JSON list of C-alpha atoms in Angstrom, two decimals:
[
{"chain": "A", "resi": 1, "resn": "SER", "atom": "CA", "xyz": [63.58, 53.42, 118.94]},
{"chain": "A", "resi": 2, "resn": "SER", "atom": "CA", "xyz": [63.51, 51.40, 121.86]},
{"chain": "A", "resi": 3, "resn": "ILE", "atom": "CA", "xyz": [66.29, 53.09, 122.73]},
{"chain": "A", "resi": 4, "resn": "ARG", "atom": "CA", "xyz": [64.58, 56.65, 123.04]},
{"chain": "A", "resi": 5, "resn": "ALA", "atom": "CA", "xyz": [61.43, 55.05, 124.34]},
{"chain": "A", "resi": 6, "resn": "SER", "atom": "CA", "xyz": [63.20, 54.53, 127.33]},
{"chain": "A", "resi": 7, "resn": "ARG", "atom": "CA", "xyz": [64.59, 58.02, 127.44]},
{"chain": "A", "resi": 8, "resn": "GLY", "atom": "CA", "xyz": [61.77, 59.97, 129.30]},
{"chain": "A", "resi": 9, "resn": "THR", "atom": "CA", "xyz": [61.95, 58.65, 132.84]},
{"chain": "A", "resi": 10, "resn": "VAL", "atom": "CA", "xyz": [64.27, 58.46, 135.67]},
{"chain": "A", "resi": 11, "resn": "GLY", "atom": "CA", "xyz": [63.91, 55.12, 135.66]},
{"chain": "A", "resi": 12, "resn": "GLY", "atom": "CA", "xyz": [63.93, 54.40, 132.19]},
{"chain": "A", "resi": 13, "resn": "TYR", "atom": "CA", "xyz": [67.44, 56.35, 131.39]},
{"chain": "A", "resi": 14, "resn": "PHE", "atom": "CA", "xyz": [69.09, 54.76, 134.50]},
{"chain": "A", "resi": 15, "resn": "LEU", "atom": "CA", "xyz": [67.65, 51.57, 134.31]},
{"chain": "A", "resi": 16, "resn": "ALA", "atom": "CA", "xyz": [66.59, 50.87, 130.69]},
{"chain": "A", "resi": 17, "resn": "GLY", "atom": "CA", "xyz": [62.62, 51.04, 131.33]},
{"chain": "A", "resi": 18, "resn": "ARG", "atom": "CA", "xyz": [63.50, 48.30, 133.67]},
{"chain": "A", "resi": 19, "resn": "SER", "atom": "CA", "xyz": [63.03, 45.75, 130.74]},
{"chain": "A", "resi": 20, "resn": "MET", "atom": "CA", "xyz": [65.98, 43.85, 130.42]},
{"chain": "A", "resi": 21, "resn": "THR", "atom": "CA", "xyz": [65.49, 39.99, 130.05]},
{"chain": "A", "resi": 22, "resn": "TRP", "atom": "CA", "xyz": [67.79, 38.02, 131.65]},
{"chain": "A", "resi": 23, "resn": "TRP", "atom": "CA", "xyz": [70.73, 37.43, 129.12]},
{"chain": "A", "resi": 24, "resn": "PRO", "atom": "CA", "xyz": [71.98, 41.15, 129.15]},
{"chain": "A", "resi": 25, "resn": "ALA", "atom": "CA", "xyz": [71.72, 41.11, 132.42]},
{"chain": "A", "resi": 26, "resn": "THR", "atom": "CA", "xyz": [73.91, 38.17, 133.05]},
{"chain": "A", "resi": 27, "resn": "PHE", "atom": "CA", "xyz": [77.00, 40.79, 132.47]},
{"chain": "A", "resi": 28, "resn": "LEU", "atom": "CA", "xyz": [76.89, 42.37, 135.91]},
{"chain": "A", "resi": 29, "resn": "LEU", "atom": "CA", "xyz": [78.43, 38.97, 138.34]},
{"chain": "A", "resi": 30, "resn": "LEU", "atom": "CA", "xyz": [75.97, 39.81, 141.36]},
{"chain": "A", "resi": 31, "resn": "ALA", "atom": "CA", "xyz": [77.28, 37.73, 143.91]},
{"chain": "A", "resi": 32, "resn": "LEU", "atom": "CA", "xyz": [73.44, 37.58, 146.01]},
{"chain": "A", "resi": 33, "resn": "GLY", "atom": "CA", "xyz": [70.75, 38.34, 143.90]},
{"chain": "A", "resi": 34, "resn": "TRP", "atom": "CA", "xyz": [68.46, 36.24, 146.20]},
{"chain": "A", "resi": 35, "resn": "ILE", "atom": "CA", "xyz": [68.81, 38.37, 149.20]},
{"chain": "A", "resi": 36, "resn": "PHE", "atom": "CA", "xyz": [70.42, 42.67, 147.92]},
{"chain": "A", "resi": 37, "resn": "VAL", "atom": "CA", "xyz": [68.21, 42.33, 144.50]},
{"chain": "A", "resi": 38, "resn": "PRO", "atom": "CA", "xyz": [64.53, 41.88, 146.36]},
{"chain": "A", "resi": 39, "resn": "VAL", "atom": "CA", "xyz": [64.96, 44.56, 148.74]},
{"chain": "A", "resi": 40, "resn": "TYR", "atom": "CA", "xyz": [66.12, 47.02, 146.38]},
{"chain": "A", "resi": 41, "resn": "ILE", "atom": "CA", "xyz": [63.43, 46.71, 143.72]},
{"chain": "A", "resi": 42, "resn": "ALA", "atom": "CA", "xyz": [60.50, 46.99, 146.77]},
{"chain": "A", "resi": 43, "resn": "ALA", "atom": "CA", "xyz": [62.54, 49.91, 147.86]},
{"chain": "A", "resi": 44, "resn": "GLY", "atom": "CA", "xyz": [61.98, 50.87, 144.23]},
{"chain": "A", "resi": 45, "resn": "VAL", "atom": "CA", "xyz": [65.34, 52.93, 144.31]},
{"chain": "A", "resi": 46, "resn": "VAL", "atom": "CA", "xyz": [67.44, 54.11, 141.33]},
{"chain": "A", "resi": 47, "resn": "THR", "atom": "CA", "xyz": [71.19, 54.59, 143.14]},
{"chain": "A", "resi": 48, "resn": "MET", "atom": "CA", "xyz": [72.99, 53.06, 145.78]},
{"chain": "A", "resi": 49, "resn": "PRO", "atom": "CA", "xyz": [72.70, 56.13, 147.57]},
{"chain": "A", "resi": 50, "resn": "GLN", "atom": "CA", "xyz": [68.69, 56.56, 147.21]},
{"chain": "A", "resi": 51, "resn": "TYR", "atom": "CA", "xyz": [68.49, 53.27, 149.05]},
{"chain": "A", "resi": 52, "resn": "LEU", "atom": "CA", "xyz": [70.38, 54.48, 152.45]},
{"chain": "A", "resi": 53, "resn": "LYS", "atom": "CA", "xyz": [68.60, 57.47, 152.58]},
{"chain": "A", "resi": 54, "resn": "LYS", "atom": "CA", "xyz": [65.14, 55.60, 152.13]},
{"chain": "A", "resi": 55, "resn": "ARG", "atom": "CA", "xyz": [66.53, 53.10, 154.20]},
{"chain": "A", "resi": 56, "resn": "PHE", "atom": "CA", "xyz": [68.15, 55.77, 157.72]},
{"chain": "A", "resi": 57, "resn": "GLY", "atom": "CA", "xyz": [66.94, 58.97, 156.71]},
{"chain": "A", "resi": 58, "resn": "GLY", "atom": "CA", "xyz": [68.18, 62.13, 155.69]},
{"chain": "A", "resi": 59, "resn": "GLN", "atom": "CA", "xyz": [69.89, 63.86, 152.74]},
{"chain": "A", "resi": 60, "resn": "ARG", "atom": "CA", "xyz": [73.31, 64.24, 154.16]},
{"chain": "A", "resi": 61, "resn": "ILE", "atom": "CA", "xyz": [74.27, 60.00, 153.48]},
{"chain": "A", "resi": 62, "resn": "GLN", "atom": "CA", "xyz": [73.15, 60.18, 150.31]},
{"chain": "A", "resi": 63, "resn": "VAL", "atom": "CA", "xyz": [75.38, 63.54, 149.62]},
{"chain": "A", "resi": 64, "resn": "TYR", "atom": "CA", "xyz": [78.08, 61.41, 151.21]},
{"chain": "A", "resi": 65, "resn": "MET", "atom": "CA", "xyz": [77.92, 58.08, 149.53]},
{"chain": "A", "resi": 66, "resn": "SER", "atom": "CA", "xyz": [77.55, 60.46, 145.98]},
{"chain": "A", "resi": 67, "resn": "VAL", "atom": "CA", "xyz": [80.53, 62.49, 146.42]},
{"chain": "A", "resi": 68, "resn": "LEU", "atom": "CA", "xyz": [82.50, 59.67, 148.35]},
{"chain": "A", "resi": 69, "resn": "SER", "atom": "CA", "xyz": [81.57, 56.92, 145.06]},
{"chain": "A", "resi": 70, "resn": "LEU", "atom": "CA", "xyz": [82.37, 59.16, 142.10]},
{"chain": "A", "resi": 71, "resn": "ILE", "atom": "CA", "xyz": [85.87, 60.09, 143.98]},
{"chain": "A", "resi": 72, "resn": "LEU", "atom": "CA", "xyz": [86.28, 56.12, 144.07]},
{"chain": "A", "resi": 73, "resn": "TYR", "atom": "CA", "xyz": [84.81, 55.57, 140.33]},
{"chain": "A", "resi": 74, "resn": "ILE", "atom": "CA", "xyz": [87.46, 58.76, 139.12]},
{"chain": "A", "resi": 75, "resn": "PHE", "atom": "CA", "xyz": [90.51, 57.23, 141.02]},
{"chain": "A", "resi": 76, "resn": "THR", "atom": "CA", "xyz": [90.00, 53.88, 140.86]},
{"chain": "A", "resi": 77, "resn": "LYS", "atom": "CA", "xyz": [88.42, 52.69, 138.33]},
{"chain": "A", "resi": 78, "resn": "ILE", "atom": "CA", "xyz": [87.50, 55.31, 135.79]},
{"chain": "A", "resi": 79, "resn": "SER", "atom": "CA", "xyz": [90.84, 56.06, 134.94]},
{"chain": "A", "resi": 80, "resn": "THR", "atom": "CA", "xyz": [92.32, 52.75, 135.25]},
{"chain": "A", "resi": 81, "resn": "ASP", "atom": "CA", "xyz": [89.87, 51.95, 131.94]},
{"chain": "A", "resi": 82, "resn": "ILE", "atom": "CA", "xyz": [90.24, 54.97, 130.26]},
{"chain": "A", "resi": 83, "resn": "PHE", "atom": "CA", "xyz": [94.33, 54.32, 130.31]},
{"chain": "A", "resi": 84, "resn": "SER", "atom": "CA", "xyz": [93.60, 50.52, 129.14]},
{"chain": "A", "resi": 85, "resn": "GLY", "atom": "CA", "xyz": [91.67, 51.44, 126.48]},
{"chain": "A", "resi": 86, "resn": "ALA", "atom": "CA", "xyz": [93.89, 54.04, 125.07]},
{"chain": "A", "resi": 87, "resn": "LEU", "atom": "CA", "xyz": [97.02, 52.16, 125.71]},
{"chain": "A", "resi": 88, "resn": "PHE", "atom": "CA", "xyz": [95.52, 49.14, 123.65]},
{"chain": "A", "resi": 89, "resn": "ILE", "atom": "CA", "xyz": [94.62, 51.26, 121.00]},
{"chain": "A", "resi": 90, "resn": "GLN", "atom": "CA", "xyz": [97.72, 52.99, 120.62]},
{"chain": "A", "resi": 91, "resn": "MET", "atom": "CA", "xyz": [99.48, 49.68, 120.42]},
{"chain": "A", "resi": 92, "resn": "ALA", "atom": "CA", "xyz": [96.72, 48.69, 117.68]},
{"chain": "A", "resi": 93, "resn": "LEU", "atom": "CA", "xyz": [96.71, 51.48, 115.70]},
{"chain": "A", "resi": 94, "resn": "GLY", "atom": "CA", "xyz": [99.77, 53.65, 116.85]},
{"chain": "A", "resi": 95, "resn": "TRP", "atom": "CA", "xyz": [97.97, 56.12, 117.27]},
{"chain": "A", "resi": 96, "resn": "ASN", "atom": "CA", "xyz": [99.00, 59.19, 120.21]},
{"chain": "A", "resi": 97, "resn": "LEU", "atom": "CA", "xyz": [97.89, 58.13, 123.42]},
{"chain": "A", "resi": 98, "resn": "TYR", "atom": "CA", "xyz": [96.21, 61.44, 124.24]},
{"chain": "A", "resi": 99, "resn": "LEU", "atom": "CA", "xyz": [94.26, 61.26, 121.13]},
{"chain": "A", "resi": 100, "resn": "SER", "atom": "CA", "xyz": [92.78, 57.64, 121.60]},
{"chain": "A", "resi": 101, "resn": "THR", "atom": "CA", "xyz": [92.23, 58.87, 125.04]},
{"chain": "A", "resi": 102, "resn": "VAL", "atom": "CA", "xyz": [89.86, 61.14, 123.52]},
{"chain": "A", "resi": 103, "resn": "ILE", "atom": "CA", "xyz": [88.10, 59.25, 120.86]},
{"chain": "A", "resi": 104, "resn": "LEU", "atom": "CA", "xyz": [87.79, 56.83, 123.62]},
{"chain": "A", "resi": 105, "resn": "LEU", "atom": "CA", "xyz": [85.72, 59.30, 125.92]},
{"chain": "A", "resi": 106, "resn": "VAL", "atom": "CA", "xyz": [84.14, 60.32, 123.42]},
{"chain": "A", "resi": 107, "resn": "VAL", "atom": "CA", "xyz": [82.64, 57.42, 121.57]},
{"chain": "A", "resi": 108, "resn": "THR", "atom": "CA", "xyz": [81.57, 55.80, 124.96]},
{"chain": "A", "resi": 109, "resn": "ALA", "atom": "CA", "xyz": [79.56, 59.28, 126.03]},
{"chain": "A", "resi": 110, "resn": "VAL", "atom": "CA", "xyz": [77.82, 59.52, 122.67]},
{"chain": "A", "resi": 111, "resn": "TYR", "atom": "CA", "xyz": [76.76, 56.07, 123.13]},
{"chain": "A", "resi": 112, "resn": "THR", "atom": "CA", "xyz": [75.93, 56.51, 126.71]},
{"chain": "A", "resi": 113, "resn": "ILE", "atom": "CA", "xyz": [74.14, 59.77, 126.83]},
{"chain": "A", "resi": 114, "resn": "ALA", "atom": "CA", "xyz": [72.33, 58.74, 123.68]},
{"chain": "A", "resi": 115, "resn": "GLY", "atom": "CA", "xyz": [70.89, 54.82, 125.34]},
{"chain": "A", "resi": 116, "resn": "GLY", "atom": "CA", "xyz": [71.22, 55.78, 128.65]},
{"chain": "A", "resi": 117, "resn": "LEU", "atom": "CA", "xyz": [72.02, 51.98, 129.92]},
{"chain": "A", "resi": 118, "resn": "THR", "atom": "CA", "xyz": [69.63, 49.91, 127.65]},
{"chain": "A", "resi": 119, "resn": "ALA", "atom": "CA", "xyz": [73.13, 50.88, 125.39]},
{"chain": "A", "resi": 120, "resn": "VAL", "atom": "CA", "xyz": [75.58, 50.23, 127.98]},
{"chain": "A", "resi": 121, "resn": "ILE", "atom": "CA", "xyz": [73.96, 47.04, 128.66]},
{"chain": "A", "resi": 122, "resn": "TYR", "atom": "CA", "xyz": [73.63, 45.43, 125.06]},
{"chain": "A", "resi": 123, "resn": "THR", "atom": "CA", "xyz": [77.44, 46.96, 124.55]},
{"chain": "A", "resi": 124, "resn": "ASP", "atom": "CA", "xyz": [78.55, 45.62, 127.55]},
{"chain": "A", "resi": 125, "resn": "ALA", "atom": "CA", "xyz": [77.22, 42.24, 125.87]},
{"chain": "A", "resi": 126, "resn": "LEU", "atom": "CA", "xyz": [78.25, 42.13, 122.54]},
{"chain": "A", "resi": 127, "resn": "GLN", "atom": "CA", "xyz": [82.32, 43.01, 124.40]},
{"chain": "A", "resi": 128, "resn": "THR", "atom": "CA", "xyz": [81.83, 40.09, 126.59]},
{"chain": "A", "resi": 129, "resn": "VAL", "atom": "CA", "xyz": [81.10, 37.94, 124.27]},
{"chain": "A", "resi": 130, "resn": "ILE", "atom": "CA", "xyz": [83.83, 39.01, 121.42]},
{"chain": "A", "resi": 131, "resn": "MET", "atom": "CA", "xyz": [86.28, 38.92, 124.30]},
{"chain": "A", "resi": 132, "resn": "VAL", "atom": "CA", "xyz": [85.16, 34.99, 125.59]},
{"chain": "A", "resi": 133, "resn": "GLY", "atom": "CA", "xyz": [85.75, 34.01, 122.55]},
{"chain": "A", "resi": 134, "resn": "GLY", "atom": "CA", "xyz": [88.74, 35.67, 121.89]},
{"chain": "A", "resi": 135, "resn": "ALA", "atom": "CA", "xyz": [90.03, 34.29, 125.55]},
{"chain": "A", "resi": 136, "resn": "LEU", "atom": "CA", "xyz": [88.86, 30.85, 124.78]},
{"chain": "A", "resi": 137, "resn": "VAL", "atom": "CA", "xyz": [90.73, 30.48, 121.43]},
{"chain": "A", "resi": 138, "resn": "LEU", "atom": "CA", "xyz": [94.30, 31.75, 123.54]},
{"chain": "A", "resi": 139, "resn": "MET", "atom": "CA", "xyz": [93.31, 29.46, 126.19]},
{"chain": "A", "resi": 140, "resn": "PHE", "atom": "CA", "xyz": [92.89, 26.60, 123.55]},
{"chain": "A", "resi": 141, "resn": "LEU", "atom": "CA", "xyz": [96.62, 27.25, 122.00]},
{"chain": "A", "resi": 142, "resn": "GLY", "atom": "CA", "xyz": [98.22, 28.04, 125.11]},
{"chain": "A", "resi": 143, "resn": "PHE", "atom": "CA", "xyz": [97.73, 24.41, 126.72]},
{"chain": "A", "resi": 144, "resn": "GLN", "atom": "CA", "xyz": [98.23, 23.13, 122.95]},
{"chain": "A", "resi": 145, "resn": "GLU", "atom": "CA", "xyz": [101.41, 24.37, 123.36]},
{"chain": "A", "resi": 146, "resn": "VAL", "atom": "CA", "xyz": [102.99, 23.16, 126.37]},
{"chain": "A", "resi": 147, "resn": "GLY", "atom": "CA", "xyz": [100.90, 19.94, 126.68]},
{"chain": "A", "resi": 148, "resn": "TRP", "atom": "CA", "xyz": [97.98, 21.32, 128.28]},
{"chain": "A", "resi": 149, "resn": "TYR", "atom": "CA", "xyz": [97.47, 20.76, 132.05]},
{"chain": "A", "resi": 150, "resn": "PRO", "atom": "CA", "xyz": [100.00, 17.99, 132.74]},
{"chain": "A", "resi": 151, "resn": "GLY", "atom": "CA", "xyz": [102.33, 19.69, 130.57]},
{"chain": "A", "resi": 152, "resn": "LEU", "atom": "CA", "xyz": [102.00, 23.02, 132.10]},
{"chain": "A", "resi": 153, "resn": "GLN", "atom": "CA", "xyz": [102.25, 21.65, 135.90]},
{"chain": "A", "resi": 154, "resn": "GLN", "atom": "CA", "xyz": [105.67, 20.72, 134.93]},
{"chain": "A", "resi": 155, "resn": "LEU", "atom": "CA", "xyz": [106.49, 23.04, 132.66]},
{"chain": "A", "resi": 156, "resn": "TYR", "atom": "CA", "xyz": [105.28, 26.10, 135.28]},
{"chain": "A", "resi": 157, "resn": "ARG", "atom": "CA", "xyz": [107.48, 25.02, 137.76]},
{"chain": "A", "resi": 158, "resn": "GLN", "atom": "CA", "xyz": [110.81, 24.47, 135.98]},
{"chain": "A", "resi": 159, "resn": "ALA", "atom": "CA", "xyz": [110.36, 28.17, 134.84]},
{"chain": "A", "resi": 160, "resn": "ILE", "atom": "CA", "xyz": [112.82, 30.23, 136.40]},
{"chain": "A", "resi": 161, "resn": "PRO", "atom": "CA", "xyz": [114.31, 32.93, 134.84]},
{"chain": "A", "resi": 162, "resn": "ASN", "atom": "CA", "xyz": [117.93, 33.57, 133.66]},
{"chain": "A", "resi": 163, "resn": "THR", "atom": "CA", "xyz": [118.00, 36.88, 135.01]},
{"chain": "A", "resi": 164, "resn": "THR", "atom": "CA", "xyz": [117.50, 37.20, 138.48]},
{"chain": "A", "resi": 165, "resn": "VAL", "atom": "CA", "xyz": [117.45, 39.20, 142.32]},
{"chain": "A", "resi": 166, "resn": "PRO", "atom": "CA", "xyz": [120.09, 37.95, 144.59]},
{"chain": "A", "resi": 167, "resn": "ASN", "atom": "CA", "xyz": [118.94, 37.03, 148.08]},
{"chain": "A", "resi": 168, "resn": "THR", "atom": "CA", "xyz": [115.53, 36.69, 146.94]},
{"chain": "A", "resi": 169, "resn": "THR", "atom": "CA", "xyz": [112.97, 34.15, 146.05]},
{"chain": "A", "resi": 170, "resn": "CYS", "atom": "CA", "xyz": [110.45, 36.19, 144.43]},
{"chain": "A", "resi": 171, "resn": "HIS", "atom": "CA", "xyz": [111.66, 34.65, 141.14]},
{"chain": "A", "resi": 172, "resn": "LEU", "atom": "CA", "xyz": [111.38, 30.88, 142.21]},
{"chain": "A", "resi": 173, "resn": "PRO", "atom": "CA", "xyz": [107.95, 29.23, 141.37]},
{"chain": "A", "resi": 174, "resn": "ARG", "atom": "CA", "xyz": [106.05, 28.95, 144.21]},
{"chain": "A", "resi": 175, "resn": "PRO", "atom": "CA", "xyz": [105.16, 25.02, 145.47]},
{"chain": "A", "resi": 176, "resn": "ASP", "atom": "CA", "xyz": [101.54, 25.63, 146.04]},
{"chain": "A", "resi": 177, "resn": "ALA", "atom": "CA", "xyz": [101.08, 27.67, 142.89]},
{"chain": "A", "resi": 178, "resn": "PHE", "atom": "CA", "xyz": [98.61, 25.25, 142.02]},
{"chain": "A", "resi": 179, "resn": "HIS", "atom": "CA", "xyz": [96.80, 24.85, 145.15]},
{"chain": "A", "resi": 180, "resn": "MET", "atom": "CA", "xyz": [93.49, 27.64, 145.64]},
{"chain": "A", "resi": 181, "resn": "LEU", "atom": "CA", "xyz": [93.41, 27.25, 149.44]},
{"chain": "A", "resi": 182, "resn": "ARG", "atom": "CA", "xyz": [97.16, 27.86, 150.98]},
{"chain": "A", "resi": 183, "resn": "ASP", "atom": "CA", "xyz": [98.91, 27.53, 154.24]},
{"chain": "A", "resi": 184, "resn": "PRO", "atom": "CA", "xyz": [97.09, 30.10, 156.90]},
{"chain": "A", "resi": 185, "resn": "VAL", "atom": "CA", "xyz": [100.50, 31.28, 157.73]},
{"chain": "A", "resi": 186, "resn": "ASN", "atom": "CA", "xyz": [103.21, 30.62, 154.84]},
{"chain": "A", "resi": 187, "resn": "GLY", "atom": "CA", "xyz": [100.94, 31.37, 152.09]},
{"chain": "A", "resi": 188, "resn": "ASP", "atom": "CA", "xyz": [101.04, 34.50, 149.97]},
{"chain": "A", "resi": 189, "resn": "ILE", "atom": "CA", "xyz": [97.44, 34.67, 150.11]},
{"chain": "A", "resi": 190, "resn": "PRO", "atom": "CA", "xyz": [96.58, 32.31, 153.76]},
{"chain": "A", "resi": 191, "resn": "TRP", "atom": "CA", "xyz": [92.83, 30.81, 153.12]},
{"chain": "A", "resi": 192, "resn": "PRO", "atom": "CA", "xyz": [91.13, 32.26, 156.31]},
{"chain": "A", "resi": 193, "resn": "GLY", "atom": "CA", "xyz": [91.84, 35.63, 154.12]},
{"chain": "A", "resi": 194, "resn": "LEU", "atom": "CA", "xyz": [90.75, 34.75, 151.10]},
{"chain": "A", "resi": 195, "resn": "ILE", "atom": "CA", "xyz": [87.61, 33.18, 152.14]},
{"chain": "A", "resi": 196, "resn": "PHE", "atom": "CA", "xyz": [86.83, 35.58, 155.25]},
{"chain": "A", "resi": 197, "resn": "GLY", "atom": "CA", "xyz": [88.21, 38.74, 153.65]},
{"chain": "A", "resi": 198, "resn": "LEU", "atom": "CA", "xyz": [87.91, 38.55, 150.47]},
{"chain": "A", "resi": 199, "resn": "THR", "atom": "CA", "xyz": [83.95, 37.64, 151.05]},
{"chain": "A", "resi": 200, "resn": "VAL", "atom": "CA", "xyz": [83.56, 41.04, 152.73]},
{"chain": "A", "resi": 201, "resn": "LEU", "atom": "CA", "xyz": [85.00, 42.95, 149.64]},
{"chain": "A", "resi": 202, "resn": "ALA", "atom": "CA", "xyz": [82.77, 40.78, 147.37]},
{"chain": "A", "resi": 203, "resn": "THR", "atom": "CA", "xyz": [79.51, 41.45, 148.98]},
{"chain": "A", "resi": 204, "resn": "TRP", "atom": "CA", "xyz": [80.13, 44.76, 148.63]},
{"chain": "A", "resi": 205, "resn": "CYS", "atom": "CA", "xyz": [81.33, 44.76, 144.75]},
{"chain": "A", "resi": 206, "resn": "TRP", "atom": "CA", "xyz": [78.57, 42.71, 143.53]},
{"chain": "A", "resi": 207, "resn": "CYS", "atom": "CA", "xyz": [75.94, 43.56, 145.68]},
{"chain": "A", "resi": 208, "resn": "THR", "atom": "CA", "xyz": [75.81, 46.92, 146.71]},
{"chain": "A", "resi": 209, "resn": "ASP", "atom": "CA", "xyz": [78.74, 48.49, 143.92]},
{"chain": "A", "resi": 210, "resn": "GLN", "atom": "CA", "xyz": [76.20, 51.02, 142.08]},
{"chain": "A", "resi": 211, "resn": "VAL", "atom": "CA", "xyz": [77.80, 49.48, 138.50]},
{"chain": "A", "resi": 212, "resn": "ILE", "atom": "CA", "xyz": [77.20, 46.11, 139.29]},
{"chain": "A", "resi": 213, "resn": "VAL", "atom": "CA", "xyz": [73.34, 46.50, 141.18]},
{"chain": "A", "resi": 214, "resn": "GLN", "atom": "CA", "xyz": [72.45, 49.09, 138.26]},
{"chain": "A", "resi": 215, "resn": "ARG", "atom": "CA", "xyz": [72.40, 45.96, 135.76]},
{"chain": "A", "resi": 216, "resn": "SER", "atom": "CA", "xyz": [70.13, 43.51, 137.67]},
{"chain": "A", "resi": 217, "resn": "LEU", "atom": "CA", "xyz": [67.81, 47.13, 138.61]},
{"chain": "A", "resi": 218, "resn": "ALA", "atom": "CA", "xyz": [67.30, 47.01, 135.00]},
{"chain": "A", "resi": 219, "resn": "ALA", "atom": "CA", "xyz": [65.72, 43.57, 134.66]},
{"chain": "A", "resi": 220, "resn": "LYS", "atom": "CA", "xyz": [62.08, 43.55, 133.77]},
{"chain": "A", "resi": 221, "resn": "ASN", "atom": "CA", "xyz": [61.33, 41.23, 137.10]},
{"chain": "A", "resi": 222, "resn": "LEU", "atom": "CA", "xyz": [63.12, 39.66, 140.03]},
{"chain": "A", "resi": 223, "resn": "SER", "atom": "CA", "xyz": [62.88, 36.21, 137.71]},
{"chain": "A", "resi": 224, "resn": "HIS", "atom": "CA", "xyz": [65.33, 38.16, 135.02]},
{"chain": "A", "resi": 225, "resn": "ALA", "atom": "CA", "xyz": [67.50, 39.82, 137.52]},
{"chain": "A", "resi": 226, "resn": "LYS", "atom": "CA", "xyz": [68.28, 35.93, 139.56]},
{"chain": "A", "resi": 227, "resn": "GLY", "atom": "CA", "xyz": [69.00, 34.53, 135.94]},
{"chain": "A", "resi": 228, "resn": "GLY", "atom": "CA", "xyz": [71.19, 37.07, 135.49]},
{"chain": "A", "resi": 229, "resn": "SER", "atom": "CA", "xyz": [72.58, 36.13, 138.97]},
{"chain": "A", "resi": 230, "resn": "VAL", "atom": "CA", "xyz": [72.99, 32.81, 138.02]},
{"chain": "A", "resi": 231, "resn": "LEU", "atom": "CA", "xyz": [74.41, 32.94, 134.64]},
{"chain": "A", "resi": 232, "resn": "GLY", "atom": "CA", "xyz": [76.67, 35.89, 135.79]},
{"chain": "A", "resi": 233, "resn": "GLY", "atom": "CA", "xyz": [78.06, 33.12, 138.90]},
{"chain": "A", "resi": 234, "resn": "TYR", "atom": "CA", "xyz": [79.19, 31.08, 136.13]},
{"chain": "A", "resi": 235, "resn": "LEU", "atom": "CA", "xyz": [80.39, 33.60, 134.35]},
{"chain": "A", "resi": 236, "resn": "LYS", "atom": "CA", "xyz": [82.82, 34.58, 136.88]},
{"chain": "A", "resi": 237, "resn": "ILE", "atom": "CA", "xyz": [84.39, 30.91, 136.83]},
{"chain": "A", "resi": 238, "resn": "LEU", "atom": "CA", "xyz": [85.87, 31.74, 133.39]},
{"chain": "A", "resi": 239, "resn": "PRO", "atom": "CA", "xyz": [88.92, 34.35, 134.72]},
{"chain": "A", "resi": 240, "resn": "MET", "atom": "CA", "xyz": [90.69, 31.37, 136.61]},
{"chain": "A", "resi": 241, "resn": "PHE", "atom": "CA", "xyz": [90.95, 29.68, 132.88]},
{"chain": "A", "resi": 242, "resn": "PHE", "atom": "CA", "xyz": [90.94, 32.87, 130.78]},
{"chain": "A", "resi": 243, "resn": "ILE", "atom": "CA", "xyz": [93.25, 34.99, 132.63]},
{"chain": "A", "resi": 244, "resn": "VAL", "atom": "CA", "xyz": [95.28, 33.27, 135.19]},
{"chain": "A", "resi": 245, "resn": "MET", "atom": "CA", "xyz": [95.99, 29.73, 133.38]},
{"chain": "A", "resi": 246, "resn": "PRO", "atom": "CA", "xyz": [97.03, 32.14, 130.50]},
{"chain": "A", "resi": 247, "resn": "GLY", "atom": "CA", "xyz": [99.48, 34.25, 132.44]},
{"chain": "A", "resi": 248, "resn": "MET", "atom": "CA", "xyz": [101.29, 30.87, 134.04]},
{"chain": "A", "resi": 249, "resn": "ILE", "atom": "CA", "xyz": [101.45, 29.33, 130.39]},
{"chain": "A", "resi": 250, "resn": "SER", "atom": "CA", "xyz": [103.14, 32.34, 129.42]},
{"chain": "A", "resi": 251, "resn": "ARG", "atom": "CA", "xyz": [105.70, 32.10, 132.61]},
{"chain": "A", "resi": 252, "resn": "ALA", "atom": "CA", "xyz": [106.22, 28.36, 131.58]},
{"chain": "A", "resi": 253, "resn": "LEU", "atom": "CA", "xyz": [106.51, 30.01, 128.00]},
{"chain": "A", "resi": 254, "resn": "TYR", "atom": "CA", "xyz": [109.30, 32.87, 128.23]},
{"chain": "A", "resi": 255, "resn": "PRO", "atom": "CA", "xyz": [110.36, 32.30, 131.90]}
]
């Protein structure tokens, strides 16, 4: 009934009636809730193209950003998510890839159209709990297998594959593999680019991307939006241990 009640208006459907508490709003990973969110909420906007229209005036910029966003989402995000989800279904259940794609699209469309953003956020929250729990178990089992962090450091540096490409060094573990800030000249990810370059990209992703910001705009007030941003920031640290480290463990165990 709460889902049906929030579908009567544009704000109710796209922003869940602005009634979301802080805990489901945490799954947005918004980096700068104290700077961007107050502006968006004060402007009373539902979408980012709508904010650009209010800020700069004119209809063309809103249409341009809407079309550009749709194109980018379709070819860089939605297509990847659909394929990876269908591939998982195919591997887990043995179904045809195209059949898995259709089923995934139908299920997603049903609960999204029926419940609006409310259904999407609570589904995302449930999926996050499942993924974090599974990744936590995988991380502990992996570290236990290699002898925890000291064992990972030793085994990773020895993880050289049996079959290599001549005259290349890409198969060799990098000596700075366990360093986050790497050499500005010889590093594969120089620290100036990591700090200054990725900051620009991260600001767009976590502070202006419609998919991310829409969750924050659904909060019942600014305090809940800020609370979601803080907890989202803590959750953003977890991929280092849930994704990167298990990947390094897999190379150490199966070079």
